[in-house]
Tab-separated table of C-alpha atoms and ligand atoms in Angstrom:
chain	number	residue	atom	x	y	z
A	1	UNK	CA	111.496	81.510	80.019
A	2	UNK	CA	113.176	84.720	81.209
A	3	UNK	CA	112.326	85.827	84.721
A	4	UNK	CA	110.473	88.751	86.231
A	5	UNK	CA	111.469	91.567	88.551
A	6	UNK	CA	108.584	92.921	90.623
A	7	UNK	CA	108.994	96.361	92.194
A	8	UNK	CA	106.900	96.146	95.343
A	9	UNK	CA	105.985	99.191	97.471
A	10	UNK	CA	105.796	98.662	101.236
A	11	UNK	CA	104.176	100.850	103.941
A	12	UNK	CA	105.673	104.246	104.887
A	13	UNK	CA	104.534	103.759	108.476
A	14	UNK	CA	101.175	102.058	108.818
A	15	UNK	CA	101.652	98.330	108.242
A	16	UNK	CA	98.105	98.045	106.884
A	17	UNK	CA	99.125	99.932	103.751
A	18	UNK	CA	100.010	96.794	101.804
A	19	UNK	CA	97.976	95.839	98.758
A	20	UNK	CA	96.625	92.303	98.403
A	21	UNK	CA	98.707	91.992	95.262
A	22	UNK	CA	101.912	93.086	97.014
A	23	UNK	CA	101.386	90.431	99.702
A	24	UNK	CA	100.691	87.722	97.110
A	25	UNK	CA	103.724	88.640	94.984
A	26	UNK	CA	106.041	88.667	98.011
A	27	UNK	CA	104.742	85.200	98.931
A	28	UNK	CA	105.109	83.785	95.423
A	29	UNK	CA	108.530	85.006	94.259
A	30	UNK	CA	111.747	82.998	94.592
A	31	UNK	CA	113.644	85.794	96.336
A	32	UNK	CA	113.028	89.229	97.834
A	33	UNK	CA	115.799	91.802	97.545
A	34	UNK	CA	115.695	94.254	100.439
A	35	UNK	CA	117.680	97.055	102.047
A	36	UNK	CA	117.634	95.925	105.646
A	37	UNK	CA	116.591	92.383	106.539
A	38	UNK	CA	115.274	93.309	109.984
A	39	UNK	CA	112.924	95.970	108.547
A	40	UNK	CA	111.610	93.591	105.882
A	41	UNK	CA	111.255	90.741	108.389
A	42	UNK	CA	108.933	92.881	110.530
A	43	UNK	CA	106.627	93.206	107.520
A	44	UNK	CA	106.973	89.530	106.637
A	45	UNK	CA	105.979	88.549	110.164
A	46	UNK	CA	102.828	90.675	109.949
A	47	UNK	CA	101.760	89.001	106.688
A	48	UNK	CA	103.167	85.517	107.299
A	49	UNK	CA	105.551	85.776	104.371
A	50	UNK	CA	108.382	83.271	104.501
A	51	UNK	CA	110.161	83.995	101.201
A	52	UNK	CA	113.950	84.099	101.301
A	53	UNK	CA	115.452	87.606	101.459
A	54	UNK	CA	118.786	88.908	100.334
A	55	UNK	CA	120.323	92.268	101.195
A	56	UNK	CA	120.850	94.014	97.935
A	57	UNK	CA	121.863	97.562	98.743
A	58	UNK	CA	125.258	98.239	100.213
A	59	UNK	CA	126.396	101.682	101.302
A	60	UNK	CA	128.674	101.851	98.307
A	61	UNK	CA	126.212	100.818	95.648
A	62	UNK	CA	124.576	97.678	94.362
A	63	UNK	CA	125.842	94.404	95.695
A	64	UNK	CA	125.328	91.110	93.907
A	65	UNK	CA	123.947	92.691	90.766
A	66	UNK	CA	125.533	90.080	88.494
A	67	UNK	CA	124.050	87.214	90.533
A	68	UNK	CA	120.594	88.815	90.341
A	69	UNK	CA	120.926	89.351	86.580
A	70	UNK	CA	121.897	85.681	86.155
A	71	UNK	CA	118.927	84.494	88.223
A	72	UNK	CA	116.557	86.602	86.128
A	73	UNK	CA	118.115	85.232	82.942
A	74	UNK	CA	117.495	81.728	84.264
A	75	UNK	CA	113.798	82.476	84.752
A	76	UNK	CA	113.602	83.301	88.462
A	77	UNK	CA	110.938	85.637	89.848
A	78	UNK	CA	112.441	88.269	92.123
A	79	UNK	CA	110.835	91.100	94.096
A	80	UNK	CA	112.547	94.328	95.050
A	81	UNK	CA	111.487	96.202	98.186
A	82	UNK	CA	113.006	99.099	100.105
A	83	UNK	CA	112.692	99.898	103.802
A	84	UNK	CA	109.578	101.999	103.164
A	85	UNK	CA	107.537	103.243	100.224
A	86	UNK	CA	108.186	102.677	96.565
A	87	UNK	CA	111.602	101.319	95.568
A	88	UNK	CA	113.545	103.537	93.113
A	89	UNK	CA	111.770	106.731	94.316
A	90	UNK	CA	114.671	108.369	96.211
A	91	UNK	CA	115.559	104.789	97.046
A	92	UNK	CA	117.909	102.265	95.488
A	93	UNK	CA	116.910	100.027	92.606
A	94	UNK	CA	117.031	102.238	89.551
A	95	UNK	CA	120.448	100.900	88.496
A	96	UNK	CA	119.098	97.361	88.507
A	97	UNK	CA	116.009	98.293	86.485
A	98	UNK	CA	118.177	100.237	84.035
A	99	UNK	CA	120.574	97.290	83.626
A	100	UNK	CA	117.727	94.834	83.054
A	101	UNK	CA	116.081	97.069	80.466
A	102	UNK	CA	119.429	97.530	78.680
A	103	UNK	CA	120.835	94.035	78.896
A	104	UNK	CA	117.936	91.631	79.415
A	105	UNK	CA	115.027	93.046	77.423
A	106	UNK	CA	113.108	89.752	77.667
A	107	UNK	CA	113.010	89.945	81.454
A	108	UNK	CA	109.745	91.515	82.578
A	109	UNK	CA	109.908	94.441	85.001
A	110	UNK	CA	106.548	94.824	86.721
A	111	UNK	CA	106.001	97.767	89.077
A	112	UNK	CA	103.148	97.445	91.558
A	113	UNK	CA	101.379	100.662	92.616
A	114	UNK	CA	101.406	101.418	96.322
A	115	UNK	CA	102.582	103.582	99.192
A	116	UNK	CA	104.894	106.500	98.617
A	117	UNK	CA	105.505	109.544	100.811
A	118	UNK	CA	105.526	111.692	97.663
A	119	UNK	CA	101.964	110.945	96.517
A	120	UNK	CA	100.577	110.659	100.057
A	121	UNK	CA	101.869	114.138	100.951
A	122	UNK	CA	100.677	115.692	97.717
A	123	UNK	CA	97.179	114.293	98.031
A	124	UNK	CA	96.879	115.509	101.638
A	125	UNK	CA	98.262	118.982	100.901
A	126	UNK	CA	95.446	120.721	99.055
A	127	UNK	CA	98.124	122.132	96.751
A	128	UNK	CA	97.427	121.461	93.091
A	129	UNK	CA	99.503	118.593	91.761
A	130	UNK	CA	98.246	119.076	88.206
A	131	UNK	CA	101.882	119.948	87.564
A	132	UNK	CA	104.695	119.510	90.045
A	133	UNK	CA	108.446	119.132	90.229
A	134	UNK	CA	109.950	116.523	92.538
A	135	UNK	CA	113.488	117.205	93.772
A	136	UNK	CA	114.026	114.151	95.978
A	137	UNK	CA	116.513	115.084	98.717
A	138	UNK	CA	118.133	118.506	98.280
A	139	UNK	CA	121.942	118.604	98.253
A	140	UNK	CA	123.322	119.289	101.730
A	141	UNK	CA	125.755	122.000	100.717
A	142	UNK	CA	126.735	122.723	97.128
A	143	UNK	CA	123.879	124.150	95.092
A	144	UNK	CA	121.426	124.169	97.992
A	145	UNK	CA	120.832	127.926	98.182
A	146	UNK	CA	120.584	128.175	94.385
A	147	UNK	CA	117.884	125.510	94.486
A	148	UNK	CA	115.877	127.527	97.005
A	149	UNK	CA	116.020	130.483	94.601
A	150	UNK	CA	114.789	128.211	91.809
A	151	UNK	CA	111.995	126.878	94.019
A	152	UNK	CA	110.943	130.466	94.728
A	153	UNK	CA	110.806	131.168	90.994
A	154	UNK	CA	108.898	128.005	90.103
A	155	UNK	CA	105.443	128.288	88.542
A	156	UNK	CA	104.877	124.641	89.435
A	157	UNK	CA	104.508	123.162	92.891
A	158	UNK	CA	107.833	121.806	94.155
A	159	UNK	CA	108.044	118.736	96.377
A	160	UNK	CA	111.075	117.427	98.198
A	161	UNK	CA	112.053	115.062	100.992
A	162	UNK	CA	113.773	116.424	104.077
A	163	UNK	CA	115.395	114.886	107.111
A	164	UNK	CA	114.861	115.918	110.709
A	165	UNK	CA	118.460	117.191	110.862
A	166	UNK	CA	117.867	119.894	108.259
A	167	UNK	CA	114.144	120.690	108.445
A	168	UNK	CA	114.549	123.816	110.617
A	169	UNK	CA	117.324	125.182	108.408
A	170	UNK	CA	115.158	124.453	105.384
A	171	UNK	CA	112.238	126.373	106.833
A	172	UNK	CA	114.497	129.386	107.395
A	173	UNK	CA	115.811	129.151	103.813
A	174	UNK	CA	112.237	129.091	102.546
A	175	UNK	CA	111.310	132.145	104.622
A	176	UNK	CA	114.334	133.951	103.144
A	177	UNK	CA	113.850	132.898	99.536
A	178	UNK	CA	110.073	133.061	99.279
A	179	UNK	CA	109.598	136.474	100.868
A	180	UNK	CA	111.386	138.276	98.020
A	181	UNK	CA	108.818	136.944	95.518
A	182	UNK	CA	105.823	137.350	97.787
A	183	UNK	CA	104.638	140.640	96.337
A	184	UNK	CA	101.076	139.742	95.364
A	185	UNK	CA	100.088	136.198	96.219
A	186	UNK	CA	101.453	134.684	99.441
A	187	UNK	CA	102.723	131.177	98.734
A	188	UNK	CA	101.497	128.253	100.741
A	189	UNK	CA	103.964	125.702	101.900
A	190	UNK	CA	103.036	122.357	103.391
A	191	UNK	CA	105.098	120.200	105.679
A	192	UNK	CA	103.738	116.664	105.904
A	193	UNK	CA	105.230	114.794	108.813
A	194	UNK	CA	105.061	111.173	109.955
A	195	UNK	CA	102.456	110.302	107.315
A	196	UNK	CA	100.307	107.251	108.106
A	197	UNK	CA	101.865	107.067	111.606
A	198	UNK	CA	100.520	107.914	115.046
A	199	UNK	CA	101.891	111.483	115.043
A	200	UNK	CA	100.949	112.268	111.443
A	201	UNK	CA	100.408	115.953	110.735
A	202	UNK	CA	100.112	118.229	107.744
A	203	UNK	CA	101.049	121.855	108.489
A	204	UNK	CA	100.081	124.436	105.907
A	205	UNK	CA	100.632	128.193	105.767
A	206	UNK	CA	103.157	130.762	104.597
A	207	UNK	CA	106.797	129.849	105.136
A	208	UNK	CA	106.856	132.196	108.130
A	209	UNK	CA	103.726	130.645	109.679
A	210	UNK	CA	104.974	127.104	109.245
A	211	UNK	CA	108.362	128.023	110.695
A	212	UNK	CA	106.663	129.628	113.714
A	213	UNK	CA	104.493	126.551	114.218
A	214	UNK	CA	107.561	124.370	114.607
A	215	UNK	CA	109.329	126.986	116.747
A	216	UNK	CA	106.331	126.924	119.095
A	217	UNK	CA	106.136	123.126	119.028
A	218	UNK	CA	109.732	121.936	119.167
A	219	UNK	CA	108.612	118.420	120.121
A	220	UNK	CA	107.117	118.168	116.607
A	221	UNK	CA	110.545	118.526	114.998
A	222	UNK	CA	110.746	114.747	114.824
A	223	UNK	CA	110.347	111.975	112.320
A	224	UNK	CA	110.154	112.090	108.538
A	225	UNK	CA	109.133	115.071	106.429
A	226	UNK	CA	107.897	115.944	102.963
A	227	UNK	CA	107.955	119.617	101.965
A	228	UNK	CA	105.660	121.072	99.303
A	229	UNK	CA	105.914	124.631	98.021
A	230	UNK	CA	102.983	125.998	96.049
A	231	UNK	CA	103.751	127.218	92.530
A	232	UNK	CA	104.127	130.957	91.944
B	1	SAM	N1	110.863	105.435	98.414
B	1	SAM	C1	110.233	106.163	99.491
B	1	SAM	C2	108.838	106.606	99.057
B	1	SAM	O1	108.370	106.138	98.028
B	1	SAM	O2	108.220	107.376	99.773
B	1	SAM	C3	111.094	107.333	99.934
B	1	SAM	C4	112.384	106.886	100.540
B	1	SAM	S1	113.422	108.192	101.057
B	1	SAM	C5	114.898	107.307	101.397
B	1	SAM	C6	112.878	108.532	102.687
B	1	SAM	C7	112.250	109.916	102.816
B	1	SAM	O3	110.876	109.859	102.416
B	1	SAM	C8	112.225	110.429	104.245
B	1	SAM	O4	113.439	111.068	104.598
B	1	SAM	C9	111.082	111.418	104.197
B	1	SAM	O5	111.487	112.646	103.621
B	1	SAM	C10	110.111	110.703	103.247
B	1	SAM	N2	109.198	109.867	104.027
B	1	SAM	C11	109.199	108.520	104.120
B	1	SAM	N3	108.211	108.095	104.929
B	1	SAM	C12	107.562	109.204	105.351
B	1	SAM	C13	106.459	109.461	106.194
B	1	SAM	N4	105.821	108.454	106.799
B	1	SAM	N5	106.046	110.733	106.395
B	1	SAM	C14	106.688	111.769	105.797
B	1	SAM	N6	107.745	111.587	104.982
B	1	SAM	C15	108.183	110.345	104.760
């Protein structure tokens, strides 16, 4: 019997955001592959999960991929988690899933639904997600300004992840790029910060308004951010 890889979402802040199924799967599998053992152990402690963990993601790429492939071939049940949210969504894991689907087609890959900053931010934003483009993390340098021009031209809502180090620069770039297309309809942008956590907030307004909000509240330039730009 070939094995199974379960892709298991974990909370993006609030530890209660685990599904019953996610807890059961993490308890039942032979091994849990994680990014950082100490992060995963905090979750395991909360839910009394004692399954063995193995660090799977090294800075330089996937570690131990051949060993994991062999275990799956031998019929083991393995779960993949990341530090927060859904594995493979701007997180490692896609190479493993791709390799399994290419090389071990009899191994089942089962993705559990659950927490993700992407869907949580979109559903809180009030911006239509009937159609949207997700850009993950924007490049730090090359191609960044071109992307802002493309975002400004987009008829669809655009969503991306941003770090605290670049969020102020990003707001300025959005003020610059969006104003040139703001002839009739002003575009809403949303910055969703610290979702599901104590200091959660969803700021919505024009790029200029949102930028001013953070300028006036510099202590809110903290934590994790999702940016959503309304379609044209
Ligand atoms: N796989 C994860 C998911 O499904 O949400 C995303 C992982 S990615 C490495 C981390 C980024 O997601 C952060 O830099 C931030 O942009 C966003 N993020 C994660 N947790 C968040 C939260 N609680 N509030 C806002 N954004 C969050």
